[in-house]
PDB file of C-alpha atoms in Angstrom:
ATOM      1  CA  MET A   1      47.448 -24.255  34.124  1.00 57.00           C
ATOM      2  CA  SER A   2      45.226 -23.808  31.086  1.00 59.00           C
ATOM      3  CA  ALA A   3      41.530 -25.166  31.185  1.00 60.00           C
ATOM      4  CA  TRP A   4      42.644 -27.775  28.584  1.00 63.00           C
ATOM      5  CA  LEU A   5      45.572 -29.053  30.339  1.00 61.00           C
ATOM      6  CA  LYS A   6      43.693 -29.183  33.678  1.00 61.00           C
ATOM      7  CA  ASN A   7      40.787 -31.106  32.142  1.00 63.00           C
ATOM      8  CA  SER A   8      43.125 -33.407  30.330  1.00 66.00           C
ATOM      9  CA  PHE A   9      44.865 -34.148  33.582  1.00 64.00           C
ATOM     10  CA  LEU A  10      41.741 -34.778  35.559  1.00 65.00           C
ATOM     11  CA  ASN A  11      40.230 -37.004  32.858  1.00 67.00           C
ATOM     12  CA  SER A  12      43.415 -39.110  32.876  1.00 77.00           C
ATOM     13  CA  ALA A  13      43.271 -39.330  36.672  1.00 75.00           C
ATOM     14  CA  GLU A  14      39.813 -40.593  36.463  1.00 76.00           C
ATOM     15  CA  ALA A  15      40.635 -43.161  34.003  1.00 77.00           C
ATOM     16  CA  LEU A  16      43.632 -44.401  36.025  1.00 78.00           C
ATOM     17  CA  HIS A  17      41.737 -44.413  39.287  1.00 80.00           C
ATOM     18  CA  ALA A  18      38.674 -46.085  37.562  1.00 84.00           C
ATOM     19  CA  ILE A  19      40.540 -49.379  36.605  1.00 89.00           C
ATOM     20  CA  VAL A  20      41.781 -49.809  40.191  1.00 87.00           C
ATOM     21  CA  PRO A  21      39.352 -52.156  42.197  1.00 88.00           C
ATOM     22  CA  ARG A  22      38.326 -50.831  45.586  1.00 92.00           C
ATOM     23  CA  ALA A  23      36.766 -52.493  48.426  1.00 95.00           C
ATOM     24  CA  THR A  24      33.168 -51.850  49.311  1.00 97.00           C
ATOM     25  CA  PRO A  25      33.165 -48.941  51.877  1.00 97.00           C
ATOM     26  CA  PRO A  26      31.837 -49.712  55.409  1.00 97.00           C
ATOM     27  CA  ALA A  27      28.203 -49.388  55.957  1.00 97.00           C
ATOM     28  CA  GLN A  28      28.567 -46.053  57.940  1.00 97.00           C
ATOM     29  CA  ALA A  29      30.730 -44.503  55.096  1.00 98.00           C
ATOM     30  CA  LEU A  30      27.891 -45.243  52.567  1.00 98.00           C
ATOM     31  CA  ALA A  31      25.303 -43.902  55.009  1.00 98.00           C
ATOM     32  CA  ASP A  32      27.367 -40.748  55.487  1.00 98.00           C
ATOM     33  CA  CYS A  33      27.978 -40.138  51.882  1.00 98.00           C
ATOM     34  CA  ARG A  34      26.539 -36.944  50.471  1.00 98.00           C
ATOM     35  CA  ILE A  35      26.140 -36.664  46.757  1.00 98.00           C
ATOM     36  CA  VAL A  36      26.090 -33.211  45.266  1.00 98.00           C
ATOM     37  CA  SER A  37      24.932 -32.688  41.661  1.00 98.00           C
ATOM     38  CA  HIS A  38      27.251 -30.236  39.862  1.00 98.00           C
ATOM     39  CA  ARG A  39      24.976 -27.962  37.791  1.00 98.00           C
ATOM     40  CA  GLY A  40      22.387 -30.740  37.451  1.00 98.00           C
ATOM     41  CA  GLU A  41      21.838 -33.741  35.129  1.00 98.00           C
ATOM     42  CA  ARG A  42      22.198 -32.146  31.706  1.00 98.00           C
ATOM     43  CA  ASP A  43      23.522 -32.521  28.145  1.00 97.00           C
ATOM     44  CA  ASN A  44      23.399 -28.824  27.244  1.00 97.00           C
ATOM     45  CA  ARG A  45      21.688 -29.830  23.992  1.00 96.00           C
ATOM     46  CA  ILE A  46      18.128 -30.529  25.335  1.00 97.00           C
ATOM     47  CA  VAL A  47      18.521 -30.217  29.027  1.00 98.00           C
ATOM     48  CA  PHE A  48      20.678 -27.246  30.013  1.00 98.00           C
ATOM     49  CA  GLU A  49      22.799 -26.894  33.144  1.00 98.00           C
ATOM     50  CA  ASN A  50      21.567 -24.809  36.131  1.00 98.00           C
ATOM     51  CA  THR A  51      17.977 -25.065  35.049  1.00 98.00           C
ATOM     52  CA  PHE A  52      14.918 -26.589  36.600  1.00 98.00           C
ATOM     53  CA  ALA A  53      14.946 -29.305  33.989  1.00 98.00           C
ATOM     54  CA  ALA A  54      18.474 -30.197  35.086  1.00 98.00           C
ATOM     55  CA  PHE A  55      17.564 -30.230  38.779  1.00 98.00           C
ATOM     56  CA  ASP A  56      14.057 -31.709  39.140  1.00 98.00           C
ATOM     57  CA  SER A  57      14.937 -35.457  38.680  1.00 96.00           C
ATOM     58  CA  LEU A  58      17.391 -35.326  41.515  1.00 98.00           C
ATOM     59  CA  ILE A  59      14.676 -34.672  44.227  1.00 94.00           C
ATOM     60  CA  ALA A  60      12.830 -37.987  43.548  1.00 92.00           C
ATOM     61  CA  ALA A  61      16.301 -39.818  43.430  1.00 97.00           C
ATOM     62  CA  GLY A  62      17.240 -38.767  46.909  1.00 97.00           C
ATOM     63  CA  VAL A  63      20.310 -36.867  45.933  1.00 98.00           C
ATOM     64  CA  TRP A  64      21.447 -34.883  48.914  1.00 98.00           C
ATOM     65  CA  SER A  65      22.395 -31.578  47.261  1.00 98.00           C
ATOM     66  CA  ILE A  66      22.390 -29.445  44.062  1.00 98.00           C
ATOM     67  CA  GLU A  67      25.364 -27.091  43.232  1.00 98.00           C
ATOM     68  CA  PHE A  68      24.522 -24.016  41.193  1.00 98.00           C
ATOM     69  CA  ASP A  69      26.089 -20.801  40.145  1.00 98.00           C
ATOM     70  CA  VAL A  70      25.091 -17.387  40.868  1.00 98.00           C
ATOM     71  CA  ARG A  71      25.803 -14.076  38.864  1.00 98.00           C
ATOM     72  CA  TRP A  72      24.226 -10.588  39.100  1.00 98.00           C
ATOM     73  CA  THR A  73      22.315  -8.714  36.249  1.00 98.00           C
ATOM     74  CA  ARG A  74      22.743  -5.092  35.418  1.00 98.00           C
ATOM     75  CA  ASP A  75      20.007  -4.248  37.798  1.00 98.00           C
ATOM     76  CA  LEU A  76      21.574  -6.356  40.540  1.00 98.00           C
ATOM     77  CA  ARG A  77      19.255  -9.292  40.493  1.00 98.00           C
ATOM     78  CA  PRO A  78      21.001 -12.747  41.297  1.00 98.00           C
ATOM     79  CA  VAL A  79      20.391 -15.248  38.583  1.00 99.00           C
ATOM     80  CA  VAL A  80      21.493 -18.856  38.283  1.00 99.00           C
ATOM     81  CA  VAL A  81      24.087 -19.197  35.518  1.00 98.00           C
ATOM     82  CA  HIS A  82      27.718 -20.312  35.312  1.00 98.00           C
ATOM     83  CA  ASP A  83      29.377 -18.356  32.613  1.00 98.00           C
ATOM     84  CA  LEU A  84      29.887 -14.554  32.412  1.00 98.00           C
ATOM     85  CA  ASP A  85      27.996 -14.697  29.058  1.00 98.00           C
ATOM     86  CA  LEU A  86      25.370 -16.783  27.122  1.00 98.00           C
ATOM     87  CA  LEU A  87      27.670 -18.083  24.443  1.00 98.00           C
ATOM     88  CA  ARG A  88      28.629 -21.594  25.590  1.00 98.00           C
ATOM     89  CA  VAL A  89      25.396 -22.897  26.652  1.00 98.00           C
ATOM     90  CA  PHE A  90      22.778 -20.708  24.930  1.00 97.00           C
ATOM     91  CA  ASP A  91      24.628 -19.557  21.832  1.00 97.00           C
ATOM     92  CA  GLN A  92      24.254 -15.822  22.517  1.00 96.00           C
ATOM     93  CA  ARG A  93      27.001 -13.329  23.117  1.00 95.00           C
ATOM     94  CA  GLU A  94      25.331 -11.177  25.689  1.00 97.00           C
ATOM     95  CA  ARG A  95      27.105 -10.697  29.088  1.00 98.00           C
ATOM     96  CA  ILE A  96      24.876 -11.327  32.159  1.00 98.00           C
ATOM     97  CA  CYS A  97      26.154  -8.183  33.869  1.00 98.00           C
ATOM     98  CA  ASP A  98      25.059  -6.079  30.764  1.00 98.00           C
ATOM     99  CA  LEU A  99      21.541  -7.184  30.800  1.00 98.00           C
ATOM    100  CA  THR A 100      18.677  -6.300  33.172  1.00 98.00           C
ATOM    101  CA  LEU A 101      16.709  -9.216  34.480  1.00 98.00           C
ATOM    102  CA  ALA A 102      13.917  -8.427  32.068  1.00 98.00           C
ATOM    103  CA  GLU A 103      16.134  -8.542  29.103  1.00 98.00           C
ATOM    104  CA  LEU A 104      17.867 -11.827  30.343  1.00 98.00           C
ATOM    105  CA  GLN A 105      14.481 -13.488  30.637  1.00 98.00           C
ATOM    106  CA  ILE A 106      13.758 -12.640  26.998  1.00 98.00           C
ATOM    107  CA  ALA A 107      17.181 -13.705  25.710  1.00 97.00           C
ATOM    108  CA  SER A 108      17.222 -16.974  27.875  1.00 97.00           C
ATOM    109  CA  PRO A 109      13.974 -17.700  29.527  1.00 98.00           C
ATOM    110  CA  GLN A 110      15.327 -20.963  31.056  1.00 98.00           C
ATOM    111  CA  ILE A 111      17.690 -19.246  33.362  1.00 98.00           C
ATOM    112  CA  PRO A 112      15.974 -19.055  36.708  1.00 98.00           C
ATOM    113  CA  THR A 113      16.579 -16.231  39.291  1.00 98.00           C
ATOM    114  CA  LEU A 114      17.932 -17.241  42.653  1.00 98.00           C
ATOM    115  CA  GLU A 115      14.638 -16.273  44.156  1.00 98.00           C
ATOM    116  CA  GLU A 116      12.730 -18.696  41.825  1.00 98.00           C
ATOM    117  CA  LEU A 117      15.177 -21.586  42.572  1.00 98.00           C
ATOM    118  CA  LEU A 118      14.803 -21.093  46.274  1.00 98.00           C
ATOM    119  CA  ASP A 119      10.981 -21.101  45.993  1.00 98.00           C
ATOM    120  CA  ARG A 120      11.202 -24.383  44.099  1.00 98.00           C
ATOM    121  CA  TYR A 121      13.840 -26.232  46.090  1.00 98.00           C
ATOM    122  CA  ALA A 122      14.539 -24.795  49.515  1.00 98.00           C
ATOM    123  CA  GLY A 123      13.731 -27.209  52.180  1.00 97.00           C
ATOM    124  CA  ARG A 124      13.620 -30.139  49.717  1.00 98.00           C
ATOM    125  CA  ILE A 125      17.279 -30.511  48.897  1.00 98.00           C
ATOM    126  CA  HIS A 126      20.455 -29.033  50.203  1.00 98.00           C
ATOM    127  CA  LEU A 127      21.699 -26.005  48.385  1.00 99.00           C
ATOM    128  CA  MET A 128      25.386 -25.488  47.305  1.00 99.00           C
ATOM    129  CA  ILE A 129      25.473 -21.805  46.092  1.00 99.00           C
ATOM    130  CA  GLU A 130      28.632 -20.874  44.212  1.00 98.00           C
ATOM    131  CA  LEU A 131      29.249 -17.200  43.888  1.00 98.00           C
ATOM    132  CA  LYS A 132      31.066 -16.464  40.768  1.00 98.00           C
ATOM    133  CA  ALA A 133      33.997 -14.092  41.082  1.00 97.00           C
ATOM    134  CA  GLU A 134      32.915 -10.711  39.694  1.00 97.00           C
ATOM    135  CA  ASP A 135      32.676  -7.209  40.699  1.00 96.00           C
ATOM    136  CA  TYR A 136      29.892  -6.201  43.118  1.00 97.00           C
ATOM    137  CA  PRO A 137      28.818  -2.646  42.050  1.00 97.00           C
ATOM    138  CA  ASP A 138      26.726  -2.074  45.177  1.00 98.00           C
ATOM    139  CA  PRO A 139      28.164  -4.637  47.805  1.00 97.00           C
ATOM    140  CA  ALA A 140      25.757  -3.503  50.637  1.00 97.00           C
ATOM    141  CA  ARG A 141      22.595  -3.937  48.468  1.00 98.00           C
ATOM    142  CA  GLN A 142      23.740  -7.207  47.109  1.00 98.00           C
ATOM    143  CA  ARG A 143      24.601  -8.564  50.516  1.00 98.00           C
ATOM    144  CA  ALA A 144      21.208  -7.382  51.811  1.00 97.00           C
ATOM    145  CA  HIS A 145      19.582  -9.124  48.867  1.00 98.00           C
ATOM    146  CA  LEU A 146      21.167 -12.401  49.659  1.00 98.00           C
ATOM    147  CA  GLN A 147      20.332 -12.169  53.436  1.00 98.00           C
ATOM    148  CA  ARG A 148      16.632 -11.371  52.556  1.00 98.00           C
ATOM    149  CA  LEU A 149      16.350 -14.303  50.117  1.00 98.00           C
ATOM    150  CA  LEU A 150      17.935 -16.757  52.499  1.00 98.00           C
ATOM    151  CA  SER A 151      16.456 -15.390  55.757  1.00 98.00           C
ATOM    152  CA  GLU A 152      14.191 -18.414  56.406  1.00 98.00           C
ATOM    153  CA  LEU A 153      16.910 -21.022  55.859  1.00 98.00           C
ATOM    154  CA  GLU A 154      19.504 -22.090  58.348  1.00 98.00           C
ATOM    155  CA  PRO A 155      23.097 -21.703  57.227  1.00 98.00           C
ATOM    156  CA  ALA A 156      25.209 -24.905  56.965  1.00 98.00           C
ATOM    157  CA  ALA A 157      22.032 -26.972  57.605  1.00 98.00           C
ATOM    158  CA  ASP A 158      20.135 -25.867  54.688  1.00 98.00           C
ATOM    159  CA  PHE A 159      22.794 -24.261  52.358  1.00 98.00           C
ATOM    160  CA  HIS A 160      26.503 -23.468  51.862  1.00 99.00           C
ATOM    161  CA  PHE A 161      28.169 -20.766  49.964  1.00 99.00           C
ATOM    162  CA  LEU A 162      31.070 -21.883  47.515  1.00 98.00           C
ATOM    163  CA  SER A 163      33.543 -19.753  45.772  1.00 98.00           C
ATOM    164  CA  LEU A 164      36.840 -20.370  43.703  1.00 98.00           C
ATOM    165  CA  ASP A 165      37.943 -17.003  44.881  1.00 98.00           C
ATOM    166  CA  GLN A 166      38.466 -16.484  48.593  1.00 97.00           C
ATOM    167  CA  ARG A 167      37.832 -12.759  48.271  1.00 97.00           C
ATOM    168  CA  MET A 168      34.171 -13.453  47.538  1.00 98.00           C
ATOM    169  CA  PHE A 169      33.630 -14.515  51.151  1.00 98.00           C
ATOM    170  CA  GLU A 170      34.200 -10.937  52.055  1.00 97.00           C
ATOM    171  CA  HIS A 171      30.678 -10.369  50.798  1.00 97.00           C
ATOM    172  CA  LEU A 172      29.402 -13.033  53.218  1.00 98.00           C
ATOM    173  CA  ALA A 173      30.388 -11.614  56.458  1.00 96.00           C
ATOM    174  CA  ASP A 174      26.871 -11.556  57.646  1.00 96.00           C
ATOM    175  CA  PHE A 175      26.723 -15.399  57.218  1.00 98.00           C
ATOM    176  CA  PRO A 176      28.648 -17.691  59.600  1.00 98.00           C
ATOM    177  CA  SER A 177      31.756 -19.128  58.184  1.00 98.00           C
ATOM    178  CA  ALA A 178      30.582 -22.625  58.974  1.00 98.00           C
ATOM    179  CA  CYS A 179      28.613 -22.351  55.668  1.00 98.00           C
ATOM    180  CA  TRP A 180      31.536 -21.206  53.559  1.00 99.00           C
ATOM    181  CA  LEU A 181      33.255 -23.711  51.417  1.00 99.00           C
ATOM    182  CA  PRO A 182      36.205 -22.459  49.512  1.00 98.00           C
ATOM    183  CA  VAL A 183      37.019 -24.474  46.338  1.00 98.00           C
ATOM    184  CA  ALA A 184      40.381 -25.000  44.922  1.00 98.00           C
ATOM    185  CA  ARG A 185      41.425 -25.427  41.252  1.00 95.00           C
ATOM    186  CA  VAL A 186      45.004 -26.397  41.674  1.00 95.00           C
ATOM    187  CA  ASN A 187      45.769 -24.169  44.671  1.00 97.00           C
ATOM    188  CA  ILE A 188      44.821 -26.873  47.254  1.00 98.00           C
ATOM    189  CA  ARG A 189      47.206 -25.608  50.002  1.00 98.00           C
ATOM    190  CA  GLN A 190      45.830 -21.990  49.653  1.00 98.00           C
ATOM    191  CA  MET A 191      42.192 -22.744  49.865  1.00 98.00           C
ATOM    192  CA  SER A 192      42.641 -25.418  52.503  1.00 98.00           C
ATOM    193  CA  ASP A 193      44.647 -23.181  54.858  1.00 98.00           C
ATOM    194  CA  PHE A 194      42.013 -20.408  54.351  1.00 98.00           C
ATOM    195  CA  ALA A 195      39.207 -22.870  55.344  1.00 98.00           C
ATOM    196  CA  LEU A 196      41.146 -23.911  58.424  1.00 98.00           C
ATOM    197  CA  ALA A 197      42.136 -20.494  59.435  1.00 98.00           C
ATOM    198  CA  HIS A 198      38.504 -19.218  59.056  1.00 98.00           C
ATOM    199  CA  ASN A 199      36.558 -22.145  60.622  1.00 98.00           C
ATOM    200  CA  CYS A 200      34.914 -22.809  57.341  1.00 98.00           C
ATOM    201  CA  ALA A 201      32.727 -25.888  56.612  1.00 98.00           C
ATOM    202  CA  GLY A 202      35.614 -27.459  54.968  1.00 98.00           C
ATOM    203  CA  CYS A 203      37.403 -27.269  51.608  1.00 98.00           C
ATOM    204  CA  ALA A 204      36.676 -28.692  48.125  1.00 98.00           C
ATOM    205  CA  GLY A 205      38.663 -29.496  45.070  1.00 98.00           C
ATOM    206  CA  PRO A 206      39.747 -32.149  42.452  1.00 97.00           C
ATOM    207  CA  TYR A 207      39.991 -35.516  44.154  1.00 97.00           C
ATOM    208  CA  SER A 208      43.212 -36.317  42.377  1.00 94.00           C
ATOM    209  CA  LEU A 209      45.005 -33.329  43.903  1.00 96.00           C
ATOM    210  CA  ILE A 210      43.916 -33.552  47.493  1.00 97.00           C
ATOM    211  CA  SER A 211      46.235 -35.761  49.406  1.00 97.00           C
ATOM    212  CA  GLY A 212      45.135 -38.113  52.363  1.00 97.00           C
ATOM    213  CA  ALA A 213      47.125 -36.044  54.794  1.00 98.00           C
ATOM    214  CA  ARG A 214      45.233 -32.931  53.585  1.00 98.00           C
ATOM    215  CA  VAL A 215      41.937 -34.782  53.957  1.00 98.00           C
ATOM    216  CA  GLN A 216      42.881 -35.891  57.434  1.00 98.00           C
ATOM    217  CA  ARG A 217      43.692 -32.247  58.497  1.00 98.00           C
ATOM    218  CA  HIS A 218      40.187 -31.144  57.775  1.00 98.00           C
ATOM    219  CA  LEU A 219      38.615 -34.174  59.473  1.00 98.00           C
ATOM    220  CA  ASP A 220      40.692 -33.525  62.510  1.00 98.00           C
ATOM    221  CA  ALA A 221      39.374 -29.877  62.535  1.00 98.00           C
ATOM    222  CA  GLY A 222      35.738 -31.125  62.388  1.00 98.00           C
ATOM    223  CA  GLN A 223      35.477 -30.052  58.834  1.00 98.00           C
ATOM    224  CA  GLN A 224      34.329 -31.709  55.599  1.00 98.00           C
ATOM    225  CA  VAL A 225      36.168 -32.429  52.387  1.00 98.00           C
ATOM    226  CA  GLY A 226      34.352 -32.133  49.065  1.00 98.00           C
ATOM    227  CA  VAL A 227      35.876 -33.678  45.918  1.00 98.00           C
ATOM    228  CA  GLY A 228      35.040 -33.244  42.155  1.00 97.00           C
ATOM    229  CA  PHE A 229      34.223 -34.866  39.963  1.00 96.00           C
ATOM    230  CA  PRO A 230      33.963 -38.645  40.345  1.00 96.00           C
ATOM    231  CA  ALA A 231      31.927 -40.559  37.839  1.00 95.00           C
ATOM    232  CA  HIS A 232      32.992 -44.175  38.451  1.00 96.00           C
ATOM    233  CA  LYS A 233      32.185 -46.524  41.291  1.00 97.00           C
ATOM    234  CA  ASN A 234      36.027 -47.256  41.943  1.00 97.00           C
ATOM    235  CA  VAL A 235      36.678 -43.586  42.318  1.00 97.00           C
ATOM    236  CA  LEU A 236      33.670 -43.084  44.507  1.00 98.00           C
ATOM    237  CA  PHE A 237      34.785 -45.964  46.727  1.00 98.00           C
ATOM    238  CA  ARG A 238      38.388 -44.670  46.856  1.00 97.00           C
ATOM    239  CA  GLU A 239      37.092 -41.269  48.217  1.00 98.00           C
ATOM    240  CA  LEU A 240      34.774 -42.683  50.647  1.00 98.00           C
ATOM    241  CA  GLY A 241      37.560 -45.002  51.922  1.00 97.00           C
ATOM    242  CA  ARG A 242      39.756 -41.887  52.637  1.00 97.00           C
ATOM    243  CA  GLY A 243      37.101 -40.223  54.692  1.00 98.00           C
ATOM    244  CA  VAL A 244      35.543 -37.971  52.050  1.00 98.00           C
ATOM    245  CA  ARG A 245      31.859 -37.538  52.457  1.00 98.00           C
ATOM    246  CA  TRP A 246      30.932 -34.747  50.116  1.00 98.00           C
ATOM    247  CA  ILE A 247      31.053 -36.038  46.510  1.00 98.00           C
ATOM    248  CA  PHE A 248      30.465 -33.432  43.744  1.00 98.00           C
ATOM    249  CA  SER A 249      29.613 -35.039  40.404  1.00 98.00           C
ATOM    250  CA  ASN A 250      28.365 -34.337  36.944  1.00 97.00           C
ATOM    251  CA  GLN A 251      26.744 -37.811  37.224  1.00 97.00           C
ATOM    252  CA  ALA A 252      25.093 -37.570  40.544  1.00 98.00           C
ATOM    253  CA  LEU A 253      22.175 -39.742  39.618  1.00 98.00           C
ATOM    254  CA  ARG A 254      24.395 -42.576  38.632  1.00 98.00           C
ATOM    255  CA  LEU A 255      26.547 -42.244  41.819  1.00 98.00           C
ATOM    256  CA  GLN A 256      23.449 -42.103  43.935  1.00 98.00           C
ATOM    257  CA  THR A 257      22.207 -45.265  42.513  1.00 98.00           C
ATOM    258  CA  ILE A 258      25.547 -46.993  43.355  1.00 98.00           C
ATOM    259  CA  VAL A 259      25.387 -45.711  46.923  1.00 98.00           C
ATOM    260  CA  ASP A 260      21.888 -46.911  47.366  1.00 98.00           C
ATOM    261  CA  GLN A 261      22.589 -50.230  45.767  1.00 98.00           C
ATOM    262  CA  TYR A 262      25.651 -51.068  47.999  1.00 97.00           C
ATOM    263  CA  SER A 263      23.798 -49.653  51.096  1.00 96.00           C
ATOM    264  CA  LYS A 264      21.239 -52.434  50.768  1.00 85.00           C
TER     265      LYS A 264
END
């Protein structure tokens, strides 16, 4: 499925689900709701995704978690950026893997290193760390780097690793699978079965593609289900009513305000 077709389908699903009134979830469901800000609050014109400016406002608002993406520079330094190049967000054509960290900081100084992000947010907000699917030129060195940076944090309690490619979890064998969260695009069954077979934290994917039966399988296994990307109250309430607790959203502040309002 092309990106355009997938986005069109998901936008249509959001519009349809948004017009269906939903009952207010039980108090416990609201209390257990965990909002995850997907790449932060941004417009990519003034405030850019995956930057401190996109994340800082979420702390004071009480949002549970931030989701961000990690890629590696040519000199194997992990940096927080989604795309393989700088074109879409920063209007530059350089690829991340072709630049040293020093060169990247000159080209796009707003992009933080993973170390800088951990220094700023670790212990203040839960971290959802998505490893982008790419070749690891020196896997042992890269794994050791991740271990060192995260050594003072508790897996699952303080952070989770996400990936859209289950092969990336092979680089995380030194971390417990309880902090792995495979993410599906349209391959819900594949990623769900992987999560169940490997005792992962759970599985995530588009809410409109994850059936109620699939949600229940993970709940019965003691796992979580994460859904993306609700933006409307009725969609949020639908998911909480299905037992979903991890809500990934591009409008996390808006959804957190709704949860807080109805919790009172």
